[in-house]
CSV table of C-alpha atoms in Angstrom, one decimal:
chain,number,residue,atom,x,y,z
Z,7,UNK,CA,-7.6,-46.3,18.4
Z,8,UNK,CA,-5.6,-43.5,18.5
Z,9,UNK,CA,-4.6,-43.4,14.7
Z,10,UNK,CA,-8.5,-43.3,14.3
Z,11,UNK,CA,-8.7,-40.4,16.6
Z,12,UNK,CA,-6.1,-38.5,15.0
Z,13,UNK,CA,-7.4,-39.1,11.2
Z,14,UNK,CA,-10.4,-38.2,12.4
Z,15,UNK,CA,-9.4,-34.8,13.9
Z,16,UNK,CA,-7.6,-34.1,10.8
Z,17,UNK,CA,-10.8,-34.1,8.6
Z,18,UNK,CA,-12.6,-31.9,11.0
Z,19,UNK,CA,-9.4,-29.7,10.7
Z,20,UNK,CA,-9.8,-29.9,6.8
Z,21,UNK,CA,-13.6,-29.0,6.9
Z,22,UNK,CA,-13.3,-25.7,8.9
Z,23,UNK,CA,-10.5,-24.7,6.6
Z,24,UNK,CA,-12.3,-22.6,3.8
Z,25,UNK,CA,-11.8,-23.8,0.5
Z,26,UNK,CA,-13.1,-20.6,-1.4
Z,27,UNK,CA,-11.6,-17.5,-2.1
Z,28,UNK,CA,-13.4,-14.4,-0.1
Z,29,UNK,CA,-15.5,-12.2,-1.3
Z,30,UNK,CA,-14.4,-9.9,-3.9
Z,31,UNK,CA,-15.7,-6.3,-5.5
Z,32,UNK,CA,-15.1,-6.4,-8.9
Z,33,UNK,CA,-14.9,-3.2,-11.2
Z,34,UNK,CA,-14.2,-2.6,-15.1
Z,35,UNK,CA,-11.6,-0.4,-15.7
Z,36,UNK,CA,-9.7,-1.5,-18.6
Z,37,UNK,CA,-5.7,-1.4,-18.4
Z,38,UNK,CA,-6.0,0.8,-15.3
Z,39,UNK,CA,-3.9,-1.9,-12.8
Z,40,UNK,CA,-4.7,0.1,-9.3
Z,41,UNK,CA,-1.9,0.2,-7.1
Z,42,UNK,CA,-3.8,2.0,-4.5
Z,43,UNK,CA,-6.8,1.8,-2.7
Z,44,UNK,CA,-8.7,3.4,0.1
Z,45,UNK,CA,-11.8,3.5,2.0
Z,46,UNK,CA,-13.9,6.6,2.5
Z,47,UNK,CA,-16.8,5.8,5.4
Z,48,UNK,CA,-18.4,9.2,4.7
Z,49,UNK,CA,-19.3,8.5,1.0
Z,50,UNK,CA,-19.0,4.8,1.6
Z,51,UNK,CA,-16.7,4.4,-1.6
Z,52,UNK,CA,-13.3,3.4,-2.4
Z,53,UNK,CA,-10.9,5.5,-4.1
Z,54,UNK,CA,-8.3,3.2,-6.7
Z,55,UNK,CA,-5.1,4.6,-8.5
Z,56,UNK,CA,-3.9,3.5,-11.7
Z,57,UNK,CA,-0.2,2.8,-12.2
Z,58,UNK,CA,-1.0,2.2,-15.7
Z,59,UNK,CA,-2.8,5.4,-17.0
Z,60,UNK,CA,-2.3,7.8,-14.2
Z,61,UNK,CA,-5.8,8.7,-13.3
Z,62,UNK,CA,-7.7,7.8,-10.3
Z,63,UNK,CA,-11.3,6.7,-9.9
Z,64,UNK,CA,-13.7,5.5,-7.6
Z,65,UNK,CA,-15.7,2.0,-7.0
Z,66,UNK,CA,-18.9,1.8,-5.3
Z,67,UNK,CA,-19.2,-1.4,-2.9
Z,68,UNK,CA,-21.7,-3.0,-5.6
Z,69,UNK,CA,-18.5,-2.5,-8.0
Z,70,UNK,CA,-19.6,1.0,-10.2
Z,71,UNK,CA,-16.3,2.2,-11.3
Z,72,UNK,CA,-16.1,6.0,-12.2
Z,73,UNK,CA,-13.1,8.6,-12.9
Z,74,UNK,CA,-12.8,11.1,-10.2
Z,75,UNK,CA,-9.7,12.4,-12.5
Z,76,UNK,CA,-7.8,11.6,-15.6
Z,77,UNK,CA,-4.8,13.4,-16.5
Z,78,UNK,CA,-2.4,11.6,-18.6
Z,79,UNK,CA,0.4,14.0,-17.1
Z,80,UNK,CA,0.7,12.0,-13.9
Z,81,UNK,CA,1.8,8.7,-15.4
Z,82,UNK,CA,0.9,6.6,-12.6
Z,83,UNK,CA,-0.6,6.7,-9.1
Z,84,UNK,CA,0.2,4.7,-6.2
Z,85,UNK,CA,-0.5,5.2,-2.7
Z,86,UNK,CA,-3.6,6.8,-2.0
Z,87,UNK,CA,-5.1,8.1,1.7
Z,88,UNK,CA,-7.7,10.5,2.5
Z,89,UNK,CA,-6.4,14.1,4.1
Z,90,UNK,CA,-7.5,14.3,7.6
Z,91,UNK,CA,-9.6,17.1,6.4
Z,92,UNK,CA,-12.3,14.6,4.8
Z,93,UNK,CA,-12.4,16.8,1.8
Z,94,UNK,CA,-9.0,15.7,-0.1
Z,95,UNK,CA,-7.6,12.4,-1.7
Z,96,UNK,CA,-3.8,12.5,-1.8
Z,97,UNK,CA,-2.0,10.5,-4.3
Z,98,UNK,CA,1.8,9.6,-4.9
Z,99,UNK,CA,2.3,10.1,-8.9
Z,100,UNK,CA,5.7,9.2,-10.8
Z,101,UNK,CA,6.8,7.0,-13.4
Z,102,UNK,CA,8.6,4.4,-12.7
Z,103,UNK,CA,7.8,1.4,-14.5
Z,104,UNK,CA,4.3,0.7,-16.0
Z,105,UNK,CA,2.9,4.0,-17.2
Z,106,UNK,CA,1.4,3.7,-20.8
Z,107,UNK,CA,2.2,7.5,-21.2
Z,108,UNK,CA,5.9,7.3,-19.8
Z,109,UNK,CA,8.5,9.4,-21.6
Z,110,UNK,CA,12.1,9.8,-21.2
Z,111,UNK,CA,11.8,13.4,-19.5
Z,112,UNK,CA,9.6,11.8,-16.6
Z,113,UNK,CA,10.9,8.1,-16.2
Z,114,UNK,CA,12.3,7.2,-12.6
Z,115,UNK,CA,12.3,11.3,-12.8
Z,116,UNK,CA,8.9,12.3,-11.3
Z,117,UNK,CA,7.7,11.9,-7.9
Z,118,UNK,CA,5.2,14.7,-7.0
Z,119,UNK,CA,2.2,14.1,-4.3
Z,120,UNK,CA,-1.2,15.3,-5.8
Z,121,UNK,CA,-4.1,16.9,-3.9
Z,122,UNK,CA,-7.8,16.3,-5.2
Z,123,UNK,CA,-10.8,17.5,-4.1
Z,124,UNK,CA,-12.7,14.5,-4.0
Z,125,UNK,CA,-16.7,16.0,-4.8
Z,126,UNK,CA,-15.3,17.9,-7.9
Z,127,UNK,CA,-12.1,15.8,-8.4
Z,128,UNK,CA,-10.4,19.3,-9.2
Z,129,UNK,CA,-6.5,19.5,-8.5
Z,130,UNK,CA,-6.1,21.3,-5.0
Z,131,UNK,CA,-2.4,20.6,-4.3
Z,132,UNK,CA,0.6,19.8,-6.6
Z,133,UNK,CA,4.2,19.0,-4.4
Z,134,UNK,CA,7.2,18.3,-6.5
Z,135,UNK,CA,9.2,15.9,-4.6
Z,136,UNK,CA,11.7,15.1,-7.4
Z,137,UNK,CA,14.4,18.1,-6.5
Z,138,UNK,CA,15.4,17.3,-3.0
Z,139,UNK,CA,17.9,14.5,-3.4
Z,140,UNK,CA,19.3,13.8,-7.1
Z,141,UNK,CA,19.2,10.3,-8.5
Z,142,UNK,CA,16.2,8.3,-9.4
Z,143,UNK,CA,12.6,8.8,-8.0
Z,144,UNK,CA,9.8,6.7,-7.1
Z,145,UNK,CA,6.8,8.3,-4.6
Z,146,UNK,CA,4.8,5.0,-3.6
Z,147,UNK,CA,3.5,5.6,-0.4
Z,148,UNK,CA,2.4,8.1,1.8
Z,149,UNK,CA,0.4,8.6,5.3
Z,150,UNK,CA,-0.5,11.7,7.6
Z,151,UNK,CA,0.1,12.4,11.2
Z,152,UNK,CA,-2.3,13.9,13.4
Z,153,UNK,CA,-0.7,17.6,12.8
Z,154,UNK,CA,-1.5,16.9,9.3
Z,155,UNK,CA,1.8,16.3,7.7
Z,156,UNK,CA,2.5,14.2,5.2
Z,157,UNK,CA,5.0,11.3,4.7
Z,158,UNK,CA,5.7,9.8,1.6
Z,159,UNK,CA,8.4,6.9,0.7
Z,160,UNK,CA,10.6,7.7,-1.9
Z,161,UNK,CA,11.2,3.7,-3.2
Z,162,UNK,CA,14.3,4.6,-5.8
Z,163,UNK,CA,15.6,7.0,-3.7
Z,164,UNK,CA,15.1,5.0,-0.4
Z,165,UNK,CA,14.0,8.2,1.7
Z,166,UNK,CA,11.1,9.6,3.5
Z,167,UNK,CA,9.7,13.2,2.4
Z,168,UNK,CA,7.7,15.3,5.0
Z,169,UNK,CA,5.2,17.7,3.5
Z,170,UNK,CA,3.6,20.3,6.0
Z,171,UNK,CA,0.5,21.4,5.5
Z,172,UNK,CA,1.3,24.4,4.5
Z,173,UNK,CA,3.3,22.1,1.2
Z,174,UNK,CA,6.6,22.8,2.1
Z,175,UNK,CA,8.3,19.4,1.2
Z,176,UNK,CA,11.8,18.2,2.8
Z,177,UNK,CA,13.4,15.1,3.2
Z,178,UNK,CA,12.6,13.7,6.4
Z,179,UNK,CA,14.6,10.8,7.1
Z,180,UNK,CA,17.6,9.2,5.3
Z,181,UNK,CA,19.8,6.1,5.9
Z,182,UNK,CA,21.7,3.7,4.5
Z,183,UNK,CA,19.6,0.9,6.3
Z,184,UNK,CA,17.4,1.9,3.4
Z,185,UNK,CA,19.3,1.4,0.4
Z,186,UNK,CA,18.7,-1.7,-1.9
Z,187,UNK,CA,18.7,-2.1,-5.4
Z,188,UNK,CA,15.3,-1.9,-7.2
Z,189,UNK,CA,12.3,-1.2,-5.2
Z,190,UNK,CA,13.3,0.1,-1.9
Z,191,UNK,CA,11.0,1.6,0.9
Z,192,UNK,CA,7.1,1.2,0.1
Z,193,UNK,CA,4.2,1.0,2.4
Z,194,UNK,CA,4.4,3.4,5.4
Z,195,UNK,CA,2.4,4.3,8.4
Z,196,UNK,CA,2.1,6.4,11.3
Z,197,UNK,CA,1.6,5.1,15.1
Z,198,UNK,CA,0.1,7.7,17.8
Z,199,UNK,CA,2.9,7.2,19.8
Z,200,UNK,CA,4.8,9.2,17.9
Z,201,UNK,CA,6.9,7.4,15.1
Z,202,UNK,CA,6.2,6.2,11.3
Z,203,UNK,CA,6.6,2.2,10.5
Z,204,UNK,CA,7.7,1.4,6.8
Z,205,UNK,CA,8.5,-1.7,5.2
Z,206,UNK,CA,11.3,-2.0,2.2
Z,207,UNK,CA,10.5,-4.3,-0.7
Z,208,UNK,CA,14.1,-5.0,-1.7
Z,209,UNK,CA,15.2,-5.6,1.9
Z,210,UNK,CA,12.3,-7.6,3.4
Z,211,UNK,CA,12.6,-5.3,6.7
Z,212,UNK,CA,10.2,-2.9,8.7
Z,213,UNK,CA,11.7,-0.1,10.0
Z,214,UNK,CA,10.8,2.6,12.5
Z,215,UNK,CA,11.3,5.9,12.9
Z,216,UNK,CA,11.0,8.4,15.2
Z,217,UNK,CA,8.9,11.6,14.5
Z,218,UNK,CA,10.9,14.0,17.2
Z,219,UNK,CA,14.1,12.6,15.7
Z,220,UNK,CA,14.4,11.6,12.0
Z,221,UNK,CA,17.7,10.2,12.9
Z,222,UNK,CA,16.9,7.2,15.3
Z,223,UNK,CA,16.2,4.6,12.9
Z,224,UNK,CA,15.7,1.1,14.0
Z,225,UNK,CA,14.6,-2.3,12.3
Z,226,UNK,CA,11.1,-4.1,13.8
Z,227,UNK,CA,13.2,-7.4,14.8
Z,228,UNK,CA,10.9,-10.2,12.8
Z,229,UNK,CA,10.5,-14.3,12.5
Z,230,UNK,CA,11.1,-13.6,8.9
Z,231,UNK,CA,11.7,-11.0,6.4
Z,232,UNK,CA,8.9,-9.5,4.4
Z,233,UNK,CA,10.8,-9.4,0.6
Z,234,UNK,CA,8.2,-8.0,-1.8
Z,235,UNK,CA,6.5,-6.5,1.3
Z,236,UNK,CA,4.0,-3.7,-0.3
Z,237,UNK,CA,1.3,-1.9,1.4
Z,238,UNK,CA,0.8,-1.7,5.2
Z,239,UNK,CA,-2.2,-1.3,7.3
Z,240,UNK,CA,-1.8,-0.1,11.2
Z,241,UNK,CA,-5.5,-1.9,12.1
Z,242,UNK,CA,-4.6,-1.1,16.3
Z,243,UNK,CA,-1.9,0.4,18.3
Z,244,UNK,CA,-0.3,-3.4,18.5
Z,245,UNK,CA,-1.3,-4.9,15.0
Z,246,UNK,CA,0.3,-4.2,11.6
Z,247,UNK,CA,-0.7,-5.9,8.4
Z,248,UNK,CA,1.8,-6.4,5.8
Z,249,UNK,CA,0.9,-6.9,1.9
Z,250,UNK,CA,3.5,-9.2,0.4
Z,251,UNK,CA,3.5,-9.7,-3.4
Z,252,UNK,CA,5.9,-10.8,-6.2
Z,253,UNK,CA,5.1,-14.7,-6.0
Z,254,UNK,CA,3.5,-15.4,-2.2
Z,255,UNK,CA,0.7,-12.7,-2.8
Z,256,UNK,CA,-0.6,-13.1,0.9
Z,257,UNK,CA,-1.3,-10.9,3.8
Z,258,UNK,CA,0.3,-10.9,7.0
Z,259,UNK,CA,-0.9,-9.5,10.3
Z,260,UNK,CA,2.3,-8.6,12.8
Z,261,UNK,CA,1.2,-8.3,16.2
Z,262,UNK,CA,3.6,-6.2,18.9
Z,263,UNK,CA,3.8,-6.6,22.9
Z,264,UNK,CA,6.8,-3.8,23.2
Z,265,UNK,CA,5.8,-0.8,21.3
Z,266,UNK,CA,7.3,-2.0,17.7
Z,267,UNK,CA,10.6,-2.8,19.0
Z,268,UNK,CA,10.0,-6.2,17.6
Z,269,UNK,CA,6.8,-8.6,16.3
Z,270,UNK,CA,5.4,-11.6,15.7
Z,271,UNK,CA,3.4,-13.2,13.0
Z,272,UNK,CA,-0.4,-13.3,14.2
Z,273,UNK,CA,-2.8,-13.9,11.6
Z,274,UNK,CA,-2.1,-14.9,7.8
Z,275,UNK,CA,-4.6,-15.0,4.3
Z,276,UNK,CA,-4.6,-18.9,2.7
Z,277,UNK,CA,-3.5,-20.2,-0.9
Z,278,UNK,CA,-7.0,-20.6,-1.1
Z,279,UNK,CA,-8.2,-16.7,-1.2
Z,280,UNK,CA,-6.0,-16.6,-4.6
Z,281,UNK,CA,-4.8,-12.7,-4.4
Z,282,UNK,CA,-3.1,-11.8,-7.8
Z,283,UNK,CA,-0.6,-9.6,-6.9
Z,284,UNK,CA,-2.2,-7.6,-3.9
Z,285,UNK,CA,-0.5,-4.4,-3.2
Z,286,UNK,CA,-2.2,-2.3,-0.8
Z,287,UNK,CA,-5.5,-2.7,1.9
Z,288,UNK,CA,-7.6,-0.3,3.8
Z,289,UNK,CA,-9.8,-1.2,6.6
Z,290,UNK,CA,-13.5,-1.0,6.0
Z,291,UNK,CA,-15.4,-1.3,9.6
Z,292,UNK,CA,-14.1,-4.5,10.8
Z,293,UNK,CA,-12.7,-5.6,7.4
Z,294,UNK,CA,-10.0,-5.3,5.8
Z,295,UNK,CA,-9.8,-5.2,1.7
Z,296,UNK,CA,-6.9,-5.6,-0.1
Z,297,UNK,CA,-6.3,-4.3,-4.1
Z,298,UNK,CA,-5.7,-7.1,-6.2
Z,299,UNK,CA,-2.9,-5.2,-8.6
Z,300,UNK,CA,-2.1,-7.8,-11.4
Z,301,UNK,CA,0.9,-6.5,-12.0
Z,302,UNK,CA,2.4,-10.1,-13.1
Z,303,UNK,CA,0.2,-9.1,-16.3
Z,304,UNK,CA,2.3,-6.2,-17.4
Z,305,UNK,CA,5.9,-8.1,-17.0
Z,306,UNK,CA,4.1,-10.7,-19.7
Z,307,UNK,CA,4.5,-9.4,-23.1
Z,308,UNK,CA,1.6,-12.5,-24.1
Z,309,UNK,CA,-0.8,-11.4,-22.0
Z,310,UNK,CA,-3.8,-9.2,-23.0
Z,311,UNK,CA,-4.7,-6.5,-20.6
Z,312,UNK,CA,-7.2,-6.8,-17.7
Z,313,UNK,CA,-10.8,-4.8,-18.0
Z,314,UNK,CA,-11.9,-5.8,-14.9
Z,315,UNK,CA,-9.5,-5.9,-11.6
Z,316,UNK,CA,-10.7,-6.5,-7.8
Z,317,UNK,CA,-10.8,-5.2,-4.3
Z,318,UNK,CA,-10.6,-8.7,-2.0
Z,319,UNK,CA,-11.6,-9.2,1.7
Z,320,UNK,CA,-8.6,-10.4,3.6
Z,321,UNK,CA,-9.6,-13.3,5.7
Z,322,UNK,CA,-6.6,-13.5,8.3
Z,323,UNK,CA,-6.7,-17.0,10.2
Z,324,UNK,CA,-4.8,-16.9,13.3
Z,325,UNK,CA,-1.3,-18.8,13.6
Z,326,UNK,CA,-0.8,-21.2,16.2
């Protein structure tokens, strides 16, 4: 009798477990591979990068896709946000490894945050980041704080730039927690209580770091490390979710009880919603979407490039 029981709470288990991938927006915008996306509520579109060909457009929620700007001098864009003024997108542009228009004086050279005015898609603001340490340069990600400075991850370099809003550009934290070979610190956010959280592909870790002093650096202590981790989302004071590509493509929610000393794993996306290579999310009302990046595609020398690419609703399920 039992046995019966248990088979038979197993298939109810099984049926409320979807089956089907979640809803997705999808958009033609051939060889573009978006990196970046965000949500803007007031024009109820999202903005999407291209680390492929530089420029950055935007996708209605039925899936219109339209240039905003195109300028083969950027390279790529990554990490995208809307300025706290409502009136600017801000990008991350640099060329570090998929650009169709990369040349020798830019590769793992560039890294310069771009300002847009997103009505006219006119350049407002042009920050070269490139000059303030030497080696290698990657800009991926950045976020703002409620003074309006920016703070963008460096992930060759492995440091954090700040950019008042007046452009002046310094680096803003450096450690040699950071360093790792390849692809270093990525996604990055800011918490109200005063400190930035950032998560480092090459070492799986989340770090944080205190806006009144750069120099207090800890690590978020974890279950597990995040390697391949790639955009974060801060969705509440208390819940973080963490993009993880290069082969598990899923999405993570961390929950927090003690002010991002250390989490636990909350919520996770299933096998089933099939993400191909998600990189970044944004949070639309109670959603979140995440931008299915494809960047598997442009390590395959057989493959022929993508027209059409999607933004994905991540279903988190909660972890027992």
């Amino acid at each position: 009798m039992k046995k019966l029981v248990f088979c038979i709470a197993l298939a109810g288990c099984a049926a409320a477990i979807p089956d089907q991938p979640t809803t997705r927006i999808e958009f033609t915008a051939p060889e573009a591979y978006p990196e970046g996306v965000v949500y803007d509520s007031i024009s109820n579109v999202y903005f999407v990068s291209s680390a492929r060909l530089g420029s950055i457009g935007k996708v209605s929620t039925q899936g219109a896709y339209s240039s905003l700007i195109n300028d083969p001098t950027f390279k790529s864009s990554y990490g995208l946000k809307v300025h706290p003024d409502g009136k600017r997108l801000f990008a991350c542009i640099g060329d570090a490894n998929y650009s169709k228009f990369t040349s020798p004086d830019t590769r793992k050279k560039m890294s310069r945050l771009i300002g847009i005015d997103m009505i006219t898609g006119k350049k407002t603001d042009d920050i070269d980041l490139s000059k303030l340490v030497p080696g290698q340069h990657f800009a991926n990600d950045l976020v703002f704080d409620h003074q309006q400075n920016a703070y963008v991850t460096d992930s060759f370099a492995n440091v954090i730039y700040k950019i008042t809003p007046a452009g002046t550009a310094s680096v803003f934290a450096d450690s040699p927690l950071f360093k790792t070979e390849g692809i270093g610190l990525n996604g990055i956010v800011y918490h109200s209580s005063g400190y930035l959280l950032t998560v480092s592909s090459g070492t799986g870790t989340i770090y944080k770091i205190e806006l009144n002093n750069p120099k207090k650096i800890s690590k978020v202590m974890t279950e597990q490390f995040f390697m391949n981790g790639d955009g974060l989302l801060l969705t509440s004071n208390d819940k973080l979710v963490i993009v993880q590509n290069g082969g598990s493509d899923k999405i993570y929610e961390l929950t927090s009880t003690d002010n991002w000393s250390s989490a636990k794993l909350s919520a996770s996306t299933l096998v089933a919603d099939r993400f191909t290579y998600p990189s970044t999310a944004t949070k639309v009302k109670d959603k979140i979407f995440v931008m299915n990046a494809k960047f598997s595609e442009l390590t395959d020398s057989t493959s022929v490039p993508s027209k059409i690419f999607a933004i994905q609703h991540a279903r988190l399920m909660p972890l027992p």
